[in-house]
XYZ file of C-alpha atoms in Angstrom:
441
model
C 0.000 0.000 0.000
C 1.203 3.631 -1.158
C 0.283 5.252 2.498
C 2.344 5.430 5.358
C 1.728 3.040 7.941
C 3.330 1.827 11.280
C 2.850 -2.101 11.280
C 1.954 -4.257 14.076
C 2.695 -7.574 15.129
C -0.724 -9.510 16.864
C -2.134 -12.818 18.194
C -3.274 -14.930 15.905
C -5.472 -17.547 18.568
C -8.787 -16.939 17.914
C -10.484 -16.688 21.174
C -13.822 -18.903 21.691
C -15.575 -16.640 23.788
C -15.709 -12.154 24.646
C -18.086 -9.848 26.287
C -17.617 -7.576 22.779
C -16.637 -8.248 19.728
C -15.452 -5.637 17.194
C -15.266 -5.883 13.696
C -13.098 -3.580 11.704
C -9.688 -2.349 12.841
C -9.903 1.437 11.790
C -9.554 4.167 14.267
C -13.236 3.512 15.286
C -13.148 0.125 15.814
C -9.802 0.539 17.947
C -10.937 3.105 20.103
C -14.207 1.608 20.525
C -12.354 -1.875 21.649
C -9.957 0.178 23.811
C -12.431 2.206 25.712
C -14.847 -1.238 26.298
C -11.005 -3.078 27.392
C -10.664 -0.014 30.006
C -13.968 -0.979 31.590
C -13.190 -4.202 32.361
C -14.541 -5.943 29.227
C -13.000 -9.195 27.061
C -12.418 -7.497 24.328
C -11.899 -9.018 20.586
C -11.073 -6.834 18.209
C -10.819 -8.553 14.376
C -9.753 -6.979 11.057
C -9.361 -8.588 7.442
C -6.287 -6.834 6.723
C -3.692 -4.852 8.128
C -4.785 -1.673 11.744
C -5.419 1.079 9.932
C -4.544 -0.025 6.725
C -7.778 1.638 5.017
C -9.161 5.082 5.127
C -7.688 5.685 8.759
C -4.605 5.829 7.388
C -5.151 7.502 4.039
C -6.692 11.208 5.895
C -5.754 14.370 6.561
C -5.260 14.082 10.495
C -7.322 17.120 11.057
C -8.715 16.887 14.632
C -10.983 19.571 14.522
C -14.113 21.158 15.959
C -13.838 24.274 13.552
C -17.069 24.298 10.860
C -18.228 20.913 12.263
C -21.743 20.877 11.883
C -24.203 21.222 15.279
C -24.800 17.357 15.282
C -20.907 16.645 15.607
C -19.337 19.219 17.353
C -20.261 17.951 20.836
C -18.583 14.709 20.004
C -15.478 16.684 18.424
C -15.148 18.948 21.731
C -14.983 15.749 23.928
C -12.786 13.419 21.419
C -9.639 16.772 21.707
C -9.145 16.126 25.195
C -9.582 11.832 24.629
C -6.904 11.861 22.292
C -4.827 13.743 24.939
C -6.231 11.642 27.685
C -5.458 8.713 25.711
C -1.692 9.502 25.209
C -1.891 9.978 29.034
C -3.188 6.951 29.770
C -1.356 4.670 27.784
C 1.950 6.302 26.849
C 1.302 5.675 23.331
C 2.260 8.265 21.012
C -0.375 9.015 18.181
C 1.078 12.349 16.877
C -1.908 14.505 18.432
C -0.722 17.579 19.215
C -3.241 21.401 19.391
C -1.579 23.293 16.980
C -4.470 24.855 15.802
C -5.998 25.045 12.622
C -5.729 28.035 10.090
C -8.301 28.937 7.291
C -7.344 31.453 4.793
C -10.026 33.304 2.204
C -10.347 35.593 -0.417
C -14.328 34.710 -1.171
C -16.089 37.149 1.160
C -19.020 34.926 1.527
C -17.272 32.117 2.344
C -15.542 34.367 5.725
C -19.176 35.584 6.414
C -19.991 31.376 6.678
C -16.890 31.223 9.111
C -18.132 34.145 11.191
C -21.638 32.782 11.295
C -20.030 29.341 12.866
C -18.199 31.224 15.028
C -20.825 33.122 16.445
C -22.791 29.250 16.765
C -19.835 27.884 18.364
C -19.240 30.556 20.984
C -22.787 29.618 22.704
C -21.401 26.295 22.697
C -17.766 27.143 24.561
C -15.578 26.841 21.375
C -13.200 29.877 20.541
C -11.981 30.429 17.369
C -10.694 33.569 15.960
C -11.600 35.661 13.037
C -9.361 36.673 11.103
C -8.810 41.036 9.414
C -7.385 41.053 6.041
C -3.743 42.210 7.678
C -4.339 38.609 10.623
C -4.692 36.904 7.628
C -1.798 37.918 5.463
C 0.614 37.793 9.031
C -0.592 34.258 10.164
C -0.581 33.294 6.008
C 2.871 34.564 5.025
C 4.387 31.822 3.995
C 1.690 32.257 1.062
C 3.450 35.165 -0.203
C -0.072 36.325 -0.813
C -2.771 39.432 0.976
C -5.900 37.704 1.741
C -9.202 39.069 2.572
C -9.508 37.141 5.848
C -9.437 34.098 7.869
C -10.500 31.711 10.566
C -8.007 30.545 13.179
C -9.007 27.719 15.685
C -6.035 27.731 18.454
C -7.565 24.613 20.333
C -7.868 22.223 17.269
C -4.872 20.195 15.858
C -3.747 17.161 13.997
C -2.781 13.274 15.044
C -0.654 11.435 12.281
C -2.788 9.065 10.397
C 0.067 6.339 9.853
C 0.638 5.453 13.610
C -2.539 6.614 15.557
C -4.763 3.185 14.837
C -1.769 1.147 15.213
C -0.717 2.866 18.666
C -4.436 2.228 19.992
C -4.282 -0.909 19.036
C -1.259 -2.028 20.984
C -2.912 0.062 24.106
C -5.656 -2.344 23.784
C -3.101 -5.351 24.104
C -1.416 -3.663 26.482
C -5.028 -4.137 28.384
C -5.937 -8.123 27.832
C -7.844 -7.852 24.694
C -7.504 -9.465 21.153
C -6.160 -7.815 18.681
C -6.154 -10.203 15.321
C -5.365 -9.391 12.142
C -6.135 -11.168 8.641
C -8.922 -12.595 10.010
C -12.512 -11.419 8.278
C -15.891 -11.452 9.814
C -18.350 -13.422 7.931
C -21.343 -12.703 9.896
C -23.170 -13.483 12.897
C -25.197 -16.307 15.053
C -28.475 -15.220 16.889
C -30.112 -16.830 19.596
C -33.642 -16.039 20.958
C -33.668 -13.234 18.386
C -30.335 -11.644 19.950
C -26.799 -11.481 18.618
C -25.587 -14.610 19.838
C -21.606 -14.799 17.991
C -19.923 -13.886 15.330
C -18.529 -16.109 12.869
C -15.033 -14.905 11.147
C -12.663 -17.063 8.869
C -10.882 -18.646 11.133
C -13.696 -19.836 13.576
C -16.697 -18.871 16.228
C -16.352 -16.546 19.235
C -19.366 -16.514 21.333
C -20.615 -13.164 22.546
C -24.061 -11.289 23.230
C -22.509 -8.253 21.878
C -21.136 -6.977 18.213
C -20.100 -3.558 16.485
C -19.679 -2.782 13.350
C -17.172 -0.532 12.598
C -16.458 -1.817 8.938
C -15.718 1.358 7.261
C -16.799 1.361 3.512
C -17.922 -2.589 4.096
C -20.077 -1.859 6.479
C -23.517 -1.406 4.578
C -22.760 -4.778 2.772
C -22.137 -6.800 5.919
C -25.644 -5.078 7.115
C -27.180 -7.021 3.937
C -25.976 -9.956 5.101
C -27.703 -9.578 8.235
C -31.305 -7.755 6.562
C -30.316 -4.365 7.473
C -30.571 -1.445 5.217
C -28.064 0.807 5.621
C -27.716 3.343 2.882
C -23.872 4.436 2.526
C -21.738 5.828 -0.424
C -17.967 5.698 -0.839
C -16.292 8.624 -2.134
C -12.677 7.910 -3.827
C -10.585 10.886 -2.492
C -7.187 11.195 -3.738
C -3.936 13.086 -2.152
C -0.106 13.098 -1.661
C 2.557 13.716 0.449
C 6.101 15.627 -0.191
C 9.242 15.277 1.405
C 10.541 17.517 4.531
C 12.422 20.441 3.362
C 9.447 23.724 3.320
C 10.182 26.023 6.238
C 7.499 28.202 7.634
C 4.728 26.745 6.810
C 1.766 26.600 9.106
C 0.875 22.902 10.200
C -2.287 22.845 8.970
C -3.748 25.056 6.252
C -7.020 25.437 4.452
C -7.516 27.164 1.159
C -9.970 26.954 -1.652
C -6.450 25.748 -3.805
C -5.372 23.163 -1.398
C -5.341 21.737 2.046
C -1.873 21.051 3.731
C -0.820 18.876 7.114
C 2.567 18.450 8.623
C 3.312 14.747 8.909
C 5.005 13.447 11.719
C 8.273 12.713 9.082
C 8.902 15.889 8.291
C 6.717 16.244 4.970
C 3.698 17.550 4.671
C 0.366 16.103 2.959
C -1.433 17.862 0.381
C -5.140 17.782 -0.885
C -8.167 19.638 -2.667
C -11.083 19.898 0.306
C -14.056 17.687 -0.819
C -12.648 16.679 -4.374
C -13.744 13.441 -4.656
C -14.808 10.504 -7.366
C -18.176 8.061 -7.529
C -16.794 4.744 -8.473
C -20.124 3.304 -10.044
C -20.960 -0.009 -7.599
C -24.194 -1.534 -7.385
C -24.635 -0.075 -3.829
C -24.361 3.232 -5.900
C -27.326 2.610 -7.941
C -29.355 1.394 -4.644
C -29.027 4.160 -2.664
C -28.903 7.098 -5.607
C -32.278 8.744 -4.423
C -31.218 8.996 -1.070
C -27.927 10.855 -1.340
C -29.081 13.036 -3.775
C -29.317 15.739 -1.740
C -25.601 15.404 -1.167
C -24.338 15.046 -4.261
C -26.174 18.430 -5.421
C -24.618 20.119 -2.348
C -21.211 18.661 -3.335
C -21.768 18.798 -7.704
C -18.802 21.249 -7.769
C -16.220 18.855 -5.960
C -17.411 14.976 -6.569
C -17.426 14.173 -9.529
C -17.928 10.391 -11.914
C -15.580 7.476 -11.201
C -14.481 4.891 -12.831
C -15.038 0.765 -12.442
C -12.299 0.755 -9.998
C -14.817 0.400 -7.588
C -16.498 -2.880 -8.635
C -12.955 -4.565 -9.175
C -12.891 -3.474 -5.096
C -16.196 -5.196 -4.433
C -16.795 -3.583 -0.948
C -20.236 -2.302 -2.359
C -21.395 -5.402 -3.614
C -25.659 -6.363 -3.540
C -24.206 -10.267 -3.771
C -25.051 -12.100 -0.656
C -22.177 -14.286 0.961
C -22.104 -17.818 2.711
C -20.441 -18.325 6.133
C -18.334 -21.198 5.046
C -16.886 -19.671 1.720
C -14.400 -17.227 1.443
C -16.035 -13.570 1.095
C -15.376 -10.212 -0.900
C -13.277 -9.029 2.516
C -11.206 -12.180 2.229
C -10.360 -10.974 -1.590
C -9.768 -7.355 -1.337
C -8.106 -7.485 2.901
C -7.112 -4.126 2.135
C -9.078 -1.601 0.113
C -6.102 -0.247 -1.988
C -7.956 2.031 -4.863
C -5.753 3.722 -7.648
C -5.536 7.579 -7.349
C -7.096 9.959 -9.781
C -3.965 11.437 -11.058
C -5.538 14.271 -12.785
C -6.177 15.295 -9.105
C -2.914 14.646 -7.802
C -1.308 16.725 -10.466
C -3.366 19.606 -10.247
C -3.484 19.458 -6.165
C 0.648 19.511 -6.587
C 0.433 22.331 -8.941
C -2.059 24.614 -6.746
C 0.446 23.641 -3.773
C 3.526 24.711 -5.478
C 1.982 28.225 -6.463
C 0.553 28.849 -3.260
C 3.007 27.929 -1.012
C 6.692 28.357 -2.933
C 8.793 26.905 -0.051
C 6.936 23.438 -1.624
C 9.531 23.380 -4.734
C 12.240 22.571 -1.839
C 10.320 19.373 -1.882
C 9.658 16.093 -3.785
C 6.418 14.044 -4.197
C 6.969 10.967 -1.380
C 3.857 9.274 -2.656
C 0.414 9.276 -3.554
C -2.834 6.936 -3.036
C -6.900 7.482 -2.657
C -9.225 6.037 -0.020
C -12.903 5.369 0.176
C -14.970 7.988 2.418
C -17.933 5.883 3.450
C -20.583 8.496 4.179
C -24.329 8.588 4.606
C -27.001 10.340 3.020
C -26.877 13.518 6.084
C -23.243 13.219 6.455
C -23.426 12.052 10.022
C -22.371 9.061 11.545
C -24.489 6.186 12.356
C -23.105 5.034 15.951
C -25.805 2.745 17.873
C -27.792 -0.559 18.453
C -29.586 -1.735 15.801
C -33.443 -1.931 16.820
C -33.871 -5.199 14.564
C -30.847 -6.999 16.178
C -29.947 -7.056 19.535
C -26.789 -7.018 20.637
C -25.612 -5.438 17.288
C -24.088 -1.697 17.000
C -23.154 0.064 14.204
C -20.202 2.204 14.100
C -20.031 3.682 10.372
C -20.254 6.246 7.804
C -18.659 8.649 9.190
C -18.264 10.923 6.133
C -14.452 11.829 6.667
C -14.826 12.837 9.605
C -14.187 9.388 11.480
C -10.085 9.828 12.510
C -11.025 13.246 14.296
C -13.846 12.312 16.624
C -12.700 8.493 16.607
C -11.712 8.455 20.529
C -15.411 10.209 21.216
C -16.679 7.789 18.970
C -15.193 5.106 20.504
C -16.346 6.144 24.381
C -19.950 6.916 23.073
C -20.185 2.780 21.860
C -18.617 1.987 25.210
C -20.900 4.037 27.007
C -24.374 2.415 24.961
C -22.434 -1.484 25.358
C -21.789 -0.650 29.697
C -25.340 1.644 29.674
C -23.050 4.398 31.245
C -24.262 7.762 30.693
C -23.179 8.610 27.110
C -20.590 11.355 26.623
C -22.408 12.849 24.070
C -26.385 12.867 23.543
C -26.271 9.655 21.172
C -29.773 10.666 19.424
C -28.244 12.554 16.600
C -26.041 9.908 15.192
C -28.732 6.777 15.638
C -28.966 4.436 12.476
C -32.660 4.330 13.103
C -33.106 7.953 11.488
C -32.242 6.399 7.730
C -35.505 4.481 8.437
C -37.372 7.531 7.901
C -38.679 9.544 4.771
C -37.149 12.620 5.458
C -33.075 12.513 5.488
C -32.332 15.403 7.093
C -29.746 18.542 6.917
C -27.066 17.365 4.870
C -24.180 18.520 6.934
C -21.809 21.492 6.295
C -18.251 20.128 5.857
């Protein structure tokens, strides 16, 4: 795989028996198993392919709460201080670090929407600063360039995406539980109408309770089980460059580009939103319902290719338990990068920001963005099955709030009062006519 990623070593003894199960090893799923390990729980936590291998390592590592829509922002407030908690806690290091997050604009509308969220968030207790034309062009120098104004978020930052899954995941080993790779869920057992055990590759492990944190696979492993879960992978495609560029802020948003500093020294580079719709049966299923987004987002996400069907994770095809399935074929989802995007994101990086030509292109790769129809996450029991959470589609948005994420599915498993009012993000809501707010990201 083209992205950067720390590997792990793991058990490979499948355990007969847990109090939770978790299936997917993204930065969900390994927060999730980490905060249910810290309350005392056997904890299995089983991915097809590598921790972090798939769109938790392929981000931005923005940790933000600046322009997160209403429904998220609690969740992104409380997850800042778990990812410091966490390196507290465990002594892992995941590269978070509050170096706030700086917005630069020269669309006057555009600093009128960051004014309004500002005003929003300050009922709320989040600060960020607005930016004068002269802030801007001070806090933006390294652009070279006068700008009409800005947004600056001081209490925000960035984690690097190529060790923070892995370093949960050897927290949660560090704590008794299971971590096993290359080992697939297949499905699930019930019993009296309740999750009973899930059933993976290499065997059975009893438990009364499941969660789903599959990522882009997650709405076709809910078809195996009769749930409808309408979700939509967008192919997003960026690059990193070699250290070198001095004076550069460590996280940047313009309309040209977005820029992070990774934790080697180089920096990653991307175009906010610019996305592609691989066409995938799940694609055609679930047109009508995101819609809505894809008007909202007509400017940025744009037509795929097939590379999506030679993936398969948004497959209609139904799957036995004793014969090898489409997460067996594809362990990690590796798709090819739109390079008309990486050369033109490389270009608008090099003319924005001219320390950049000290640099070389390290490498490039895409990811699938599993969202839903509203852009929020789905995080919560499913009414139909219990014993059976959901922990997916969270829009790319999931490697920010994944430690709240992960206490909020604690919280619901334990029946501790939730760190967040879970209402908003309950899979339940796609059961209804109306979608909702498509969110503002």
């Amino acid at each position: 795989m083209p992205a950067p990623l720390a590997l792990i070593e793991t058990v490979s003894d499948l355990p007969k028996t847990a109090d939770a199960v978790v299936i997917g090893g993204g930065i969900i799923g390994v927060f999730a198993a980490y905060h249910l390990a810290r309350r005392g729980l056997k904890t299995v936590l089983i991915e097809k392919g590598r921790i972090g291998a798939e769109q938790s390592s392929r981000n931005w590592g923005w940790c933000r709460q600046q322009n997160r829509d209403a429904r998220e922002l609690p969740i992104s407030t409380k997850s800042l201080d778990l990812w410091e908690q966490f390196a507290a806690e465990s002594g892992e290091d995941t590269g978070f670090r509050r170096c706030g997050l700086l917005y630069l604009s020269n669309n006057e509308a555009e600093i009128a929407g960051w004014a309004r969220w500002r005003d929003f968030a300050s009922t709320v207790g989040v600060t960020t600063h607005m930016l004068s034309a002269a802030e801007a062009a001070e806090k933006g120098r390294a652009t070279g360039r006068s700008w009409k104004g800005g947004v600056f978020s001081p209490s925000d930052g960035i984690a690097d995406p190529a060790r923070a899954a892995p370093a949960v995941a050897r927290a949660l080993a560090a704590l008794g539980g299971a971590v096993i790779q290359s080992c697939a869920a297949r499905g699930i057992e019930t019993e009296g109408g309740r999750l009973s055990a899930v059933v993976t590759e290499r065997g059975t492990i009893r438990t009364k309770t499941a969660i789903l944190a599959g990522g882009a696979w997650a709405s076709s492993f809910c078809r195996q089980l009769g749930i409808r879960f309408p979700q939509a992978s967008i192919r997003s495609s960026i690059l990193s460059v070699s250290g070198g560029a001095e004076g550069i802020p460590p996280a940047l948003h313009t309309a040209e580009i977005s820029l992070t500093a990774r934790g080697d020294g180089g920096h990653t580079l991307a175009i906010s939103g610019r996305g592609r719709v691989d066409v995938t049966p799940q694609q055609i299923r679930f047109a009508p319902q995101f819609l809505p987004m894809f008007l909202k987002r007509r400017k940025s996400v744009g037509p795929g290719t097939l590379e999506g069907l030679r993936s398969g994770h948004e497959t209609l095809a139904r799957w036995r338990l004793d014969r090898p399935t489409p997460m067996e074929r594809m362990r990690i989802l590796d798709p090819k990068p739109d390079q008309a995007t990486i050369r033109l994101t490389h270009q608008r990086a090099l003319a924005l920001l001219p320390e950049l030509k000290k640099t070389r292109i390290t490498a490039s790769w895409a990811g699938y963005i599993d969202s839903t129809p509203d852009g929020v996450p789905a995080i919560g029991e499913v009414e139909t099955l219990p014993g059976f959470l959901l922990a997916a589609g969270f829009s790319g948005h999931g490697f920010g709030i994944g430690p709240g994420a992960g206490h909020l599915i604690a919280d619901i498993v334990t029946g501790a009062e939730p760190i967040v009012d879970p209402r908003p993000y309950h899979p339940s809501r796609f059961a209804a006519s109306a979608w909702g707010k498509v969110a503002d990201f």
